[in-house]
Amino acid sequence: MRNAKIRAVQYGCGKMSKVILNYLVDHGVEIVGAIDKNPAVVGQDIGDFADFGYKTGIIISDKADQVFDNCDADIAIVTIFSYMPEMYEFYETAIKHGVNVISTCEEAIYPWTTSPSETNRLDKLAKENHVTIMGSGMQDIYWINMPCLAMAGMNKIKKVRGVVSYNVEDYGLALAEAHGVGYDSERFERDIASAESLPSYMWNAAEAICSKMNWTIQSISQKSVPYTLDEDVYSETLGRTIPAGQVTGMSAVTKVQTHQGIDLEVECIGKVYRQDDGDMCDWEITGEPALIFSVNKPDTVALTCGTIVNRIPTVLDAPAGYITSEKARLITYPSYPLHTYIEK
Amino acid sequence: MRNAKIRAVQYGCGKMSKVILNYLVDHGVEIVGAIDKNPAVVGQDIGDFADFGYKTGIIISDKADQVFDNCDADIAIVTIFSYMPEMYEFYETAIKHGVNVISTCEEAIYPWTTSPSETNRLDKLAKENHVTIMGSGMQDIYWINMPCLAMAGMNKIKKVRGVVSYNVEDYGLALAEAHGVGYDSERFERDIASAESLPSYMWNAAEAICSKMNWTIQSISQKSVPYTLDEDVYSETLGRTIPAGQVTGMSAVTKVQTHQGIDLEVECIGKVYRQDDGDMCDWEITGEPALIFSVNKPDTVALTCGTIVNRIPTVLDAPAGYITSEKARLITYPSYPLHTYIEK
């Protein structure tokens, strides 16, 4: 058990970071720096930014190197973007300053094959600097480690099927358009289904499941399928009603065949929610016996931020390099100050 | 990784053991002995007993010491009864022969406080004989380790509520009567609710959750509540219809208050199922955020047997003594022969 508080730099001060900063304070982490480029937040005290109700003296800065130079941080919590190539420079900055990294970047959960160049360079750099970099968030527990634990009571696994969803209304116009919201089916087919697409967030989670289970992948592919409704639905993001039959979102279905004969089919649904819709996290494992479990309307933002914070002690204890969460020590809920969970 | 097969003795040849024996063979375990007192099975080849479709040469014997003397077993899989005092002698026999123990005994999942004398004597004896004893089954993953993992993404836990159920029709007349099936409410109150009762299976699971979370128990208590229906239901076990309003089973509710201010309320329901009823495994965690998850109609017998078999490598790798499953290495599904998961 360590007796000194964990020191963290928040790298990226957007929507998620407000929740993360509050959770860090709840668990006794010292926030020693905050970085963002957005002129609307640069210069703000993080106490004001994240509604602590008091000033902290830690001011959001757009000078990353300067922030890292002026503190001896244990870890940087890097939010910002969803894919590795656009995240590389931020990770590199933290690692070069000898600071461990945990990140909400969705691809970072298991980027070994979707961004092999970036990931291997970061792995090498992290080892040279004696620090660890890890991706985490909702996927860590609920899309990867929990399904694997649930499967551990089965005698024979034949197929793994997982479905997760999110509300595109929560993420702005660009994401809504990338999901074909408001398109007719011809336009969806032309602009989205036929276009080359980035791996869905479940693609990387499926690869992490295979890694944890020591299954080797024979083939992996993804298909985008439009969602439509029999009734009109209003989209705040588009500022108009989407008529019945037009696209309200899409599902990316990733299929994996393994050399072990076990298939995975994971589906990532992003659509305009109706009144009673909620996020999904449903798993169906075919085999002996069959096993079906689900998290009921999970609060994806809160669970992502909770997982990121609670994951920190295992990042600090992990060996140097790029360590993905399916290989890390089991994450635990911190009933006591977070630093007391550091074993080394 | 170990390259030699695991050798197992099946200690107790009843209903569950038939499933366990098949799962052991599926995962490349050598069955080197089988013990039971029941004259109906003594003398049977386990290949006939468990419907392998071939003879194995391993004959069910009622002479436990002789079985252990005539093989060098790694582990004994001890089924038989549900509570520690009646199991003590069987565990003692295996341990004195230097054989590790895994057991389906429900209390064995966390018996430190409900049977402290037996458990501490077994812990000492196991250490003297350099072997490990562990309880496992459905509770290991689905009632203990999986709820704890699910909670690891939360920022703040206030209350843990779990409900599990089983069909009393599966377990014979004695268990049905112990659940008050067919009683009227006065008789239930007099003979069951007011009588001193054994800890429910969820009592021990709740204590294991507290152990894993490092929560310390301030108070723990249990109450038996009758189940009734508004309609008649036929009980095969009783051989008669239970009229509406009469007891069809009971629920044992165990309440735990911890010194950390977190409450647990776990409910273990045993009742006569109707057509569409299935086993339950529902968890509701109050806090930030709220978290609800469930396993849908789990096949409790198959998952118990699967967990018992898949748990074996971590028993063999664990330190000597009585090691409860919440403190053991994480259980994993064995995609490859079971002995390849032994690390030591």
XYZ file of C-alpha atoms in Angstrom:
688
model
C 0.000 0.000 0.000
C 1.248 3.463 -0.917
C 0.728 6.265 1.598
C 1.194 9.260 -0.719
C -1.611 10.590 -2.887
C -1.649 10.002 -6.633
C -0.839 13.096 -8.727
C -2.722 13.426 -11.996
C -2.688 15.732 -15.010
C -5.994 16.044 -16.880
C -5.031 16.183 -20.570
C -8.131 17.301 -22.468
C -10.761 19.434 -20.726
C -14.048 18.599 -22.441
C -17.339 17.093 -21.322
C -15.955 13.800 -19.959
C -13.152 15.485 -18.043
C -15.614 17.361 -15.816
C -16.920 14.028 -14.542
C -13.427 12.530 -14.299
C -12.067 15.502 -12.332
C -14.875 15.166 -9.786
C -14.330 11.419 -9.427
C -10.569 11.976 -8.980
C -11.218 14.384 -6.120
C -13.772 11.958 -4.599
C -11.049 9.311 -4.401
C -8.287 11.487 -2.989
C -6.263 12.114 -6.148
C -4.321 15.388 -6.359
C -4.890 17.182 -9.637
C -1.581 18.848 -10.479
C -2.182 20.048 -14.032
C -4.826 20.513 -16.737
C -4.301 20.939 -20.468
C -6.583 21.953 -23.338
C -6.318 24.037 -26.510
C -9.873 25.381 -26.450
C -9.687 29.168 -25.810
C -13.059 28.966 -24.030
C -11.511 26.983 -21.148
C -7.819 27.987 -21.187
C -7.118 30.121 -18.110
C -9.995 28.663 -16.074
C -9.334 27.224 -12.636
C -10.347 23.549 -12.760
C -12.420 24.151 -9.619
C -14.603 26.502 -11.666
C -14.423 24.363 -14.812
C -15.593 21.193 -13.042
C -17.910 22.850 -10.505
C -16.003 21.857 -7.372
C -17.429 24.910 -5.618
C -13.953 26.202 -4.774
C -10.782 27.306 -6.568
C -7.831 24.910 -6.723
C -5.051 27.067 -8.150
C -4.692 24.630 -11.048
C -5.340 26.593 -14.237
C -6.168 24.989 -17.595
C -3.204 25.661 -19.882
C -2.613 25.198 -23.613
C 1.124 24.636 -23.048
C 1.424 20.891 -22.493
C 5.216 20.707 -22.101
C 5.165 23.518 -19.570
C 2.487 21.773 -17.503
C 4.477 18.531 -17.403
C 7.718 20.417 -16.653
C 6.189 22.042 -13.594
C 4.926 19.012 -11.690
C 5.981 15.449 -10.881
C 2.793 13.741 -12.035
C 2.160 9.998 -11.663
C -0.336 9.828 -14.484
C -1.922 11.792 -17.316
C -5.596 11.156 -18.023
C -5.811 11.735 -21.749
C -9.296 12.211 -23.191
C -9.620 14.270 -26.472
C -10.188 11.937 -29.519
C -11.343 8.408 -30.432
C -8.590 7.045 -32.703
C -4.881 6.391 -32.222
C -3.311 8.372 -35.107
C -4.883 11.623 -33.884
C -3.950 10.792 -30.268
C -0.309 9.852 -30.842
C 1.232 13.251 -30.188
C -0.585 13.722 -26.867
C 0.506 10.328 -25.574
C 4.062 10.988 -26.759
C 4.193 14.273 -24.857
C 3.146 12.684 -21.552
C 5.399 9.640 -21.953
C 8.473 11.722 -22.877
C 7.993 13.545 -19.578
C 8.067 10.202 -17.753
C 4.357 10.262 -16.940
C 2.082 7.193 -17.144
C -0.985 7.457 -19.390
C -4.578 6.278 -19.127
C -6.925 7.227 -21.951
C -10.598 7.158 -22.898
C -9.654 6.996 -26.613
C -11.876 4.150 -27.802
C -9.333 2.598 -30.139
C -6.722 2.676 -27.344
C -8.538 -0.176 -25.553
C -6.864 -2.629 -27.959
C -5.023 -0.858 -30.808
C -2.374 -3.514 -31.566
C -3.774 -4.444 -34.978
C -5.883 -1.450 -36.013
C -3.015 1.035 -35.422
C 0.050 -1.202 -35.128
C 2.632 1.454 -35.989
C 1.476 4.006 -33.415
C 0.950 1.363 -30.738
C 4.341 -0.284 -31.137
C 6.138 3.056 -31.180
C 4.326 4.070 -27.989
C 5.109 0.697 -26.401
C 8.822 1.186 -27.123
C 8.778 4.795 -25.959
C 6.941 3.886 -22.747
C 9.483 1.160 -21.967
C 12.354 3.592 -22.588
C 10.729 6.045 -20.184
C 9.749 3.376 -17.608
C 6.053 4.223 -17.760
C 2.835 2.432 -18.723
C 0.156 3.487 -21.214
C -3.308 1.891 -21.140
C -6.716 2.541 -22.697
C -9.826 2.119 -20.548
C -13.451 3.223 -20.227
C -16.805 1.451 -20.522
C -15.279 -1.298 -22.677
C -12.664 -2.327 -20.087
C -15.126 -3.940 -17.666
C -18.484 -4.212 -19.436
C -17.406 -5.100 -22.993
C -14.267 -7.148 -22.253
C -13.382 -8.294 -18.740
C -16.932 -8.967 -17.508
C -17.993 -11.042 -20.554
C -14.747 -13.027 -20.206
C -15.437 -13.650 -16.505
C -19.041 -14.643 -17.262
C -17.767 -17.163 -19.835
C -15.409 -18.703 -17.264
C -18.221 -20.851 -15.826
C -19.097 -22.455 -19.160
C -17.995 -25.890 -20.301
C -17.966 -25.100 -24.028
C -18.127 -21.799 -25.915
C -19.310 -21.797 -29.518
C -20.223 -18.204 -30.283
C -20.009 -14.856 -28.517
C -22.535 -12.198 -29.412
C -22.506 -8.695 -27.919
C -24.664 -5.645 -28.612
C -24.003 -2.175 -27.232
C -25.622 1.125 -28.091
C -25.388 4.863 -27.572
C -27.543 7.885 -28.345
C -26.135 9.902 -31.255
C -27.998 12.920 -29.849
C -25.334 13.114 -27.109
C -22.385 13.649 -29.436
C -23.168 16.485 -31.869
C -23.897 16.986 -35.560
C -20.692 15.547 -37.032
C -21.241 12.188 -35.358
C -24.942 12.187 -36.305
C -24.028 12.718 -39.964
C -21.327 10.053 -39.795
C -24.137 7.716 -38.682
C -26.329 8.724 -41.644
C -29.011 10.239 -39.415
C -31.745 11.730 -41.614
C -30.433 10.066 -44.803
C -32.648 7.980 -47.066
C -31.544 4.402 -47.625
C -29.949 5.051 -51.052
C -27.770 7.811 -49.642
C -26.845 5.660 -46.617
C -25.821 2.832 -48.941
C -23.725 5.166 -51.131
C -22.109 7.428 -48.509
C -21.757 5.096 -45.531
C -22.292 1.376 -46.153
C -20.095 1.322 -49.284
C -17.431 3.676 -47.934
C -14.398 2.397 -46.084
C -15.120 2.833 -42.403
C -13.047 3.099 -39.252
C -13.174 0.101 -36.909
C -16.199 0.382 -34.613
C -15.520 0.634 -30.874
C -16.690 -2.965 -30.566
C -14.118 -4.115 -33.141
C -11.315 -3.290 -30.711
C -13.279 -4.782 -27.790
C -13.747 -8.039 -29.726
C -10.009 -8.191 -30.382
C -9.377 -7.635 -26.665
C -11.734 -10.505 -25.790
C -9.816 -12.751 -28.196
C -6.542 -11.634 -26.618
C -7.774 -12.367 -23.086
C -9.114 -15.782 -24.113
C -5.928 -16.573 -26.079
C -7.985 -17.023 -29.240
C -6.221 -16.205 -32.506
C -8.100 -14.349 -35.223
C -8.525 -15.943 -38.643
C -10.700 -13.221 -40.166
C -12.383 -10.020 -39.049
C -14.786 -7.826 -41.006
C -17.299 -5.055 -40.446
C -20.562 -4.026 -42.058
C -22.661 -0.906 -41.480
C -26.426 -1.394 -41.404
C -28.918 1.511 -41.287
C -31.567 1.862 -38.564
C -35.040 3.016 -39.520
C -38.305 3.345 -37.580
C -41.969 2.861 -38.495
C -42.722 6.193 -36.849
C -41.386 9.745 -37.005
C -38.769 10.714 -34.451
C -37.508 14.198 -33.587
C -33.753 14.807 -33.587
C -32.539 17.749 -31.531
C -29.148 17.515 -33.189
C -30.601 17.867 -36.700
C -33.235 20.304 -35.413
C -35.958 18.490 -37.350
C -38.204 15.450 -37.345
C -36.862 12.371 -39.108
C -39.793 10.855 -41.017
C -40.629 7.156 -40.682
C -38.439 5.138 -43.038
C -35.494 7.555 -43.050
C -32.291 6.555 -41.301
C -32.170 7.287 -37.521
C -28.697 5.854 -37.022
C -26.638 2.816 -37.794
C -25.255 -0.361 -36.433
C -21.703 -1.525 -37.147
C -21.550 -5.308 -37.019
C -18.079 -6.808 -36.629
C -17.664 -10.524 -37.267
C -14.635 -12.464 -36.092
C -13.681 -16.028 -36.917
C -11.001 -17.566 -34.725
C -8.613 -20.429 -35.422
C -10.164 -22.104 -32.369
C -13.520 -22.407 -34.153
C -15.250 -19.870 -31.912
C -17.071 -17.017 -33.676
C -17.682 -13.532 -32.331
C -20.315 -11.114 -33.588
C -20.329 -7.727 -31.930
C -22.645 -4.886 -32.760
C -22.214 -1.217 -31.976
C -25.438 0.769 -32.413
C -25.524 4.567 -32.581
C -28.968 6.033 -33.182
C -31.429 8.738 -32.201
C -33.103 7.428 -29.041
C -36.819 7.551 -28.455
C -38.266 8.341 -25.018
C -37.779 4.884 -23.490
C -34.556 3.873 -25.236
C -31.423 3.502 -23.141
C -27.882 2.338 -23.717
C -27.534 -1.387 -24.264
C -24.905 -3.867 -23.133
C -26.276 -7.327 -23.948
C -24.269 -10.527 -24.222
C -25.362 -13.913 -25.487
C -22.905 -16.783 -25.389
C -23.838 -19.923 -27.284
C -22.442 -23.178 -25.942
C -22.817 -25.470 -22.946
C -24.678 -24.067 -21.179
C -26.012 -21.058 -23.077
C -25.401 -17.856 -21.135
C -27.237 -14.563 -21.527
C -26.504 -11.503 -19.441
C -27.020 -7.794 -19.751
C -26.380 -4.511 -18.053
C -29.699 -2.666 -18.001
C -29.473 0.819 -19.580
C -25.921 1.437 -18.369
C -24.901 5.039 -17.719
C -22.062 4.850 -20.234
C -20.527 8.252 -19.475
C -20.439 7.715 -15.696
C -19.191 4.126 -15.995
C -16.494 5.226 -18.450
C -15.277 7.921 -16.067
C -15.559 5.637 -13.018
C -13.592 2.909 -14.758
C -10.883 5.352 -15.889
C -10.329 6.603 -12.328
C -10.586 3.215 -10.593
C -8.187 1.722 -13.163
C -5.326 4.093 -12.241
C -3.669 1.983 -9.470
C -3.314 -1.003 -11.808
C -1.731 1.240 -14.471
C 0.818 2.485 -11.939
C 1.559 -1.115 -10.866
C 1.756 -2.527 -14.415
C 5.057 -3.202 -16.182
C 6.375 -0.459 -18.502
C 5.050 -0.380 -22.062
C 1.672 -0.372 -23.799
C -0.388 -2.663 -21.557
C -3.968 -3.297 -22.677
C -6.598 -3.673 -19.953
C -7.415 -7.333 -20.637
C -3.841 -8.173 -19.554
C -3.766 -5.853 -16.538
C -4.495 -6.729 -12.930
C -8.201 -6.994 -12.157
C -9.761 -3.593 -11.567
C -11.459 -3.094 -8.193
C -13.827 -0.531 -6.718
C -11.835 1.752 -4.406
C -13.609 1.849 -1.048
C -10.576 3.685 0.352
C -8.332 6.450 -1.072
C -7.138 5.454 -4.526
C -3.420 5.516 -3.681
C -3.912 2.793 -1.042
C -4.621 0.368 -3.924
C -1.101 0.764 -5.344
C 0.790 -2.393 -4.397
C 4.318 -1.514 -5.518
C 2.368 -24.116 -18.274
C 2.238 -27.691 -17.037
C 2.499 -30.472 -19.615
C 1.099 -33.360 -17.556
C -2.626 -33.960 -17.194
C -4.428 -33.158 -13.958
C -5.444 -36.234 -11.923
C -8.753 -35.973 -10.086
C -10.727 -38.065 -7.602
C -14.506 -37.583 -7.690
C -15.599 -37.700 -4.039
C -19.384 -38.061 -4.037
C -21.142 -39.695 -6.992
C -24.595 -38.130 -7.131
C -26.475 -36.039 -9.689
C -23.949 -33.183 -9.971
C -20.968 -35.514 -10.295
C -22.287 -36.969 -13.565
C -22.051 -33.510 -15.137
C -18.697 -32.780 -13.490
C -17.172 -36.075 -14.662
C -18.158 -35.317 -18.264
C -16.749 -31.789 -18.079
C -13.488 -33.119 -16.585
C -13.077 -35.508 -19.505
C -13.952 -32.706 -21.979
C -11.027 -30.688 -20.614
C -8.442 -33.460 -20.545
C -8.480 -34.306 -16.838
C -7.638 -37.892 -15.854
C -10.146 -39.345 -13.419
C -8.140 -41.597 -11.110
C -10.690 -42.449 -8.427
C -14.370 -42.200 -7.470
C -15.917 -42.514 -4.016
C -19.491 -42.873 -2.758
C -21.297 -44.778 -0.005
C -24.518 -45.369 -1.932
C -24.824 -49.142 -2.601
C -26.707 -48.355 -5.832
C -23.541 -46.901 -7.417
C -20.665 -48.636 -5.571
C -18.969 -51.047 -7.980
C -20.041 -49.152 -11.114
C -17.444 -48.070 -13.659
C -17.602 -44.271 -13.854
C -17.873 -44.610 -17.638
C -21.216 -46.344 -17.118
C -22.212 -44.107 -14.209
C -21.645 -40.863 -16.152
C -22.651 -42.172 -19.600
C -19.255 -41.771 -21.272
C -20.186 -44.573 -23.668
C -17.115 -46.589 -22.693
C -15.603 -48.216 -19.611
C -12.721 -46.471 -17.850
C -11.556 -49.070 -15.331
C -12.225 -46.590 -12.516
C -14.790 -48.194 -10.215
C -16.850 -46.253 -7.662
C -15.674 -47.381 -4.228
C -16.974 -46.839 -0.692
C -13.445 -47.102 0.753
C -12.140 -43.527 0.629
C -8.735 -44.151 2.223
C -8.075 -47.030 -0.132
C -8.909 -44.891 -3.175
C -6.521 -42.132 -2.068
C -3.814 -44.693 -1.163
C -3.884 -46.137 -4.666
C -3.339 -43.029 -6.783
C -1.321 -39.808 -6.741
C -4.226 -37.409 -7.274
C -3.792 -33.649 -7.700
C -7.282 -32.804 -6.533
C -10.449 -34.245 -5.008
C -13.755 -32.827 -6.238
C -15.941 -33.131 -3.170
C -19.684 -32.800 -3.730
C -22.037 -34.566 -1.189
C -23.579 -32.000 1.275
C -24.286 -28.262 1.670
C -22.855 -27.360 5.094
C -19.370 -27.510 6.599
C -19.932 -29.599 9.774
C -21.291 -32.527 7.735
C -18.502 -32.115 5.147
C -15.567 -31.905 7.546
C -14.636 -35.584 7.574
C -14.566 -35.861 3.769
C -12.298 -32.836 3.399
C -10.067 -34.137 6.189
C -9.660 -37.488 4.437
C -8.536 -35.908 1.152
C -6.228 -33.379 2.810
C -4.554 -35.979 5.051
C -3.668 -37.847 1.867
C -1.987 -34.703 0.519
C -4.688 -34.052 -2.065
C -6.065 -30.575 -2.870
C -9.824 -30.078 -2.506
C -12.459 -28.206 -4.494
C -16.041 -28.494 -3.304
C -19.589 -27.622 -4.358
C -20.644 -27.446 -0.679
C -22.529 -24.145 -0.626
C -21.266 -23.013 2.764
C -17.678 -23.782 1.677
C -17.702 -20.723 -0.621
C -17.026 -18.532 2.438
C -17.290 -20.474 5.712
C -14.920 -18.387 7.863
C -17.625 -16.994 10.141
C -20.532 -19.424 9.788
C -18.340 -22.476 10.601
C -15.169 -20.938 12.033
C -13.985 -24.005 13.941
C -14.175 -26.413 10.993
C -12.711 -23.880 8.568
C -9.741 -22.937 10.725
C -8.946 -26.566 11.493
C -9.054 -27.365 7.766
C -6.891 -24.324 6.983
C -4.252 -25.520 9.470
C -4.439 -29.109 8.243
C -4.161 -28.019 4.596
C -1.079 -25.927 5.371
C 0.513 -28.852 7.232
C -0.137 -31.054 4.198
C 0.901 -28.393 1.632
C -2.448 -28.452 -0.164
C -5.262 -25.988 -0.863
C -8.983 -26.325 -0.141
C -11.518 -24.061 -1.876
C -15.295 -23.911 -2.309
C -16.712 -22.985 -5.710
C -19.814 -23.344 -7.893
C -22.401 -20.910 -9.242
C -21.658 -18.414 -6.455
C -17.946 -18.079 -7.302
C -18.451 -16.144 -10.539
C -22.102 -15.088 -10.711
C -22.820 -14.245 -7.054
C -19.404 -12.925 -5.982
C -16.636 -12.179 -8.488
C -18.855 -10.873 -11.311
C -20.863 -8.456 -9.109
C -17.565 -7.195 -7.655
C -16.140 -6.656 -11.149
C -19.336 -4.910 -12.275
C -19.062 -2.567 -9.272
C -15.468 -1.680 -10.197
C -16.652 0.907 -12.743
C -18.747 2.846 -10.228
C -17.704 6.041 -8.497
C -19.726 5.466 -5.315
C -21.492 2.381 -3.970
C -24.306 2.826 -1.470
C -26.199 -0.454 -1.477
C -25.804 -3.866 -3.080
C -28.921 -5.901 -3.743
C -28.849 -9.411 -5.213
C -31.636 -11.909 -5.881
C -31.086 -15.511 -6.931
C -33.546 -18.361 -7.203
C -33.841 -22.096 -7.741
C -36.649 -24.573 -8.339
C -37.340 -26.673 -5.239
C -38.798 -29.332 -7.564
C -35.217 -30.201 -8.582
C -34.028 -31.187 -5.118
C -36.482 -33.679 -3.590
C -39.068 -33.829 -0.817
C -36.836 -32.990 2.157
C -35.774 -29.674 0.630
C -39.357 -28.881 -0.433
C -40.551 -29.395 3.151
C -37.662 -27.337 4.526
C -38.986 -24.543 2.287
C -42.527 -24.927 3.660
C -43.950 -25.988 0.294
C -47.659 -26.780 0.720
C -47.832 -25.262 4.218
C -50.416 -22.656 5.168
C -49.049 -19.348 6.416
C -49.585 -20.142 10.137
C -47.602 -23.343 9.863
C -44.865 -21.571 7.856
C -44.618 -18.898 10.540
C -44.441 -21.483 13.346
C -42.210 -24.163 11.776
C -39.925 -22.103 9.533
C -39.952 -18.326 10.020
C -39.692 -18.550 13.830
C -37.257 -21.463 13.885
C -33.518 -20.908 13.916
C -32.357 -21.375 10.344
C -29.083 -22.230 8.672
C -27.391 -19.407 6.757
C -28.816 -19.192 3.236
C -26.407 -19.785 0.348
C -26.493 -16.048 -0.305
C -25.416 -15.306 3.283
C -22.013 -16.825 2.565
C -21.863 -15.130 -0.853
C -22.571 -11.740 0.752
C -19.747 -12.321 3.228
C -17.444 -13.201 0.321
C -18.384 -9.962 -1.466
C -17.543 -8.022 1.703
C -14.227 -9.877 1.945
C -13.323 -9.109 -1.675
C -14.264 -5.445 -1.282
C -12.437 -5.198 2.069
C -15.672 -4.164 3.763
C -16.019 -5.134 7.426
C -19.345 -6.415 8.698
C -21.119 -4.581 11.515
C -24.267 -6.703 11.571
C -25.759 -9.555 9.573
C -29.207 -11.102 9.911
C -31.592 -13.332 7.999
C -35.357 -13.591 7.669
C -37.440 -16.249 5.938
C -40.463 -15.023 3.994
C -43.082 -17.372 2.461
C -43.989 -17.321 -1.242
C -47.625 -17.709 -2.255
C -49.435 -17.472 -5.595
C -52.871 -16.218 -6.639
C -53.340 -19.413 -8.630
C -53.014 -23.151 -8.033
C -49.703 -24.759 -8.960
C -48.909 -28.467 -9.262
C -45.883 -29.818 -7.389
C -44.404 -33.050 -8.712
C -42.358 -33.411 -5.550
C -45.428 -33.274 -3.293
C -47.464 -35.193 -5.877
C -50.365 -32.774 -5.483
C -51.645 -29.358 -6.450
C -50.798 -26.519 -4.073
C -53.923 -24.352 -3.835
C -53.714 -20.586 -4.320
C -52.663 -18.929 -1.074
C -50.685 -21.880 0.284
C -46.918 -21.637 0.471
C -45.044 -22.573 -2.761
C -41.589 -21.888 -1.345
C -39.662 -19.287 0.538
C -37.167 -16.531 0.245
C -34.332 -16.065 2.725
C -33.365 -12.408 2.906
C -29.956 -11.668 4.420
C -29.164 -8.084 5.386
C -25.642 -6.878 6.024
C -24.530 -3.539 7.428
C -20.864 -2.704 6.983
C -18.639 -0.356 8.955
C -18.035 1.421 5.638
C -21.694 2.509 5.477
C -22.521 0.252 2.539
C -25.521 -2.065 2.967
C -26.064 -5.422 1.301
C -29.401 -7.174 0.912
C -29.263 -10.573 -0.714
C -32.203 -12.834 -1.334
C -32.189 -16.553 -1.999
C -35.512 -17.811 -3.365
C -36.429 -21.504 -3.490
C -39.920 -22.216 -4.796
C -42.027 -24.420 -7.044
C -41.569 -22.964 -10.536
C -44.416 -22.363 -12.944
C -44.041 -23.019 -16.673
C -42.167 -19.820 -17.533
C -40.142 -19.403 -14.342
C -36.381 -19.776 -14.545
C -33.469 -19.338 -12.186
C -32.699 -15.729 -11.318
C -29.423 -13.900 -10.819
C -30.270 -10.205 -10.618
C -28.074 -7.465 -9.179
C -28.932 -3.861 -8.448
C -26.243 -1.568 -7.130
C -27.344 1.800 -5.791
C -24.833 4.618 -6.057
C -23.164 6.773 -8.690
C -24.114 5.681 -11.246
C -26.808 3.117 -10.453
C -25.964 -0.242 -11.994
C -28.375 -3.066 -12.775
C -27.328 -6.325 -14.367
C -28.677 -9.825 -14.578
C -27.946 -13.256 -15.889
C -31.082 -14.393 -17.722
C -32.395 -17.753 -16.455
C -28.938 -19.155 -15.729
C -28.498 -22.921 -15.968
C -27.353 -23.166 -12.356
C -26.384 -26.849 -12.411
C -24.282 -26.554 -15.591
C -22.650 -23.289 -14.495
C -21.866 -24.773 -11.072
C -20.191 -27.792 -12.656
C -18.412 -25.682 -15.293
C -17.089 -23.314 -12.648
C -15.902 -26.198 -10.433
C -13.892 -27.737 -13.283
C -12.534 -24.463 -14.716
C -11.522 -23.354 -11.205
C -9.139 -26.311 -10.679
C -5.918 -24.743 -12.103
C -6.190 -21.764 -9.740
C -6.684 -24.129 -6.777
C -3.516 -26.010 -7.726
C -1.620 -22.706 -8.069
C -2.967 -21.164 -4.841
C -0.954 -21.091 -1.605
C -1.589 -23.903 0.898
C -4.524 -23.504 3.281
C -8.232 -22.726 3.062
C -8.351 -20.180 0.221
C -11.779 -18.771 -0.602
C -12.520 -18.022 -4.251
C -12.805 -14.247 -3.881
C -9.094 -14.214 -2.941
C -7.975 -16.669 -5.634
C -6.572 -15.865 -9.055
C -9.230 -14.888 -11.587
C -10.939 -17.928 -13.079
C -10.753 -18.253 -16.874
C -12.514 -20.359 -19.488
C -10.136 -23.131 -20.593
C -9.938 -23.049 -24.392
C -7.072 -25.553 -24.152
C -6.478 -28.629 -21.945
C -7.030 -27.711 -18.315
C -3.504 -28.579 -17.148
C -2.017 -25.967 -19.521
C -3.570 -23.286 -17.264
C -1.432 -24.318 -14.281
C 1.284 -21.682 -13.952
C 3.485 -23.198 -11.255
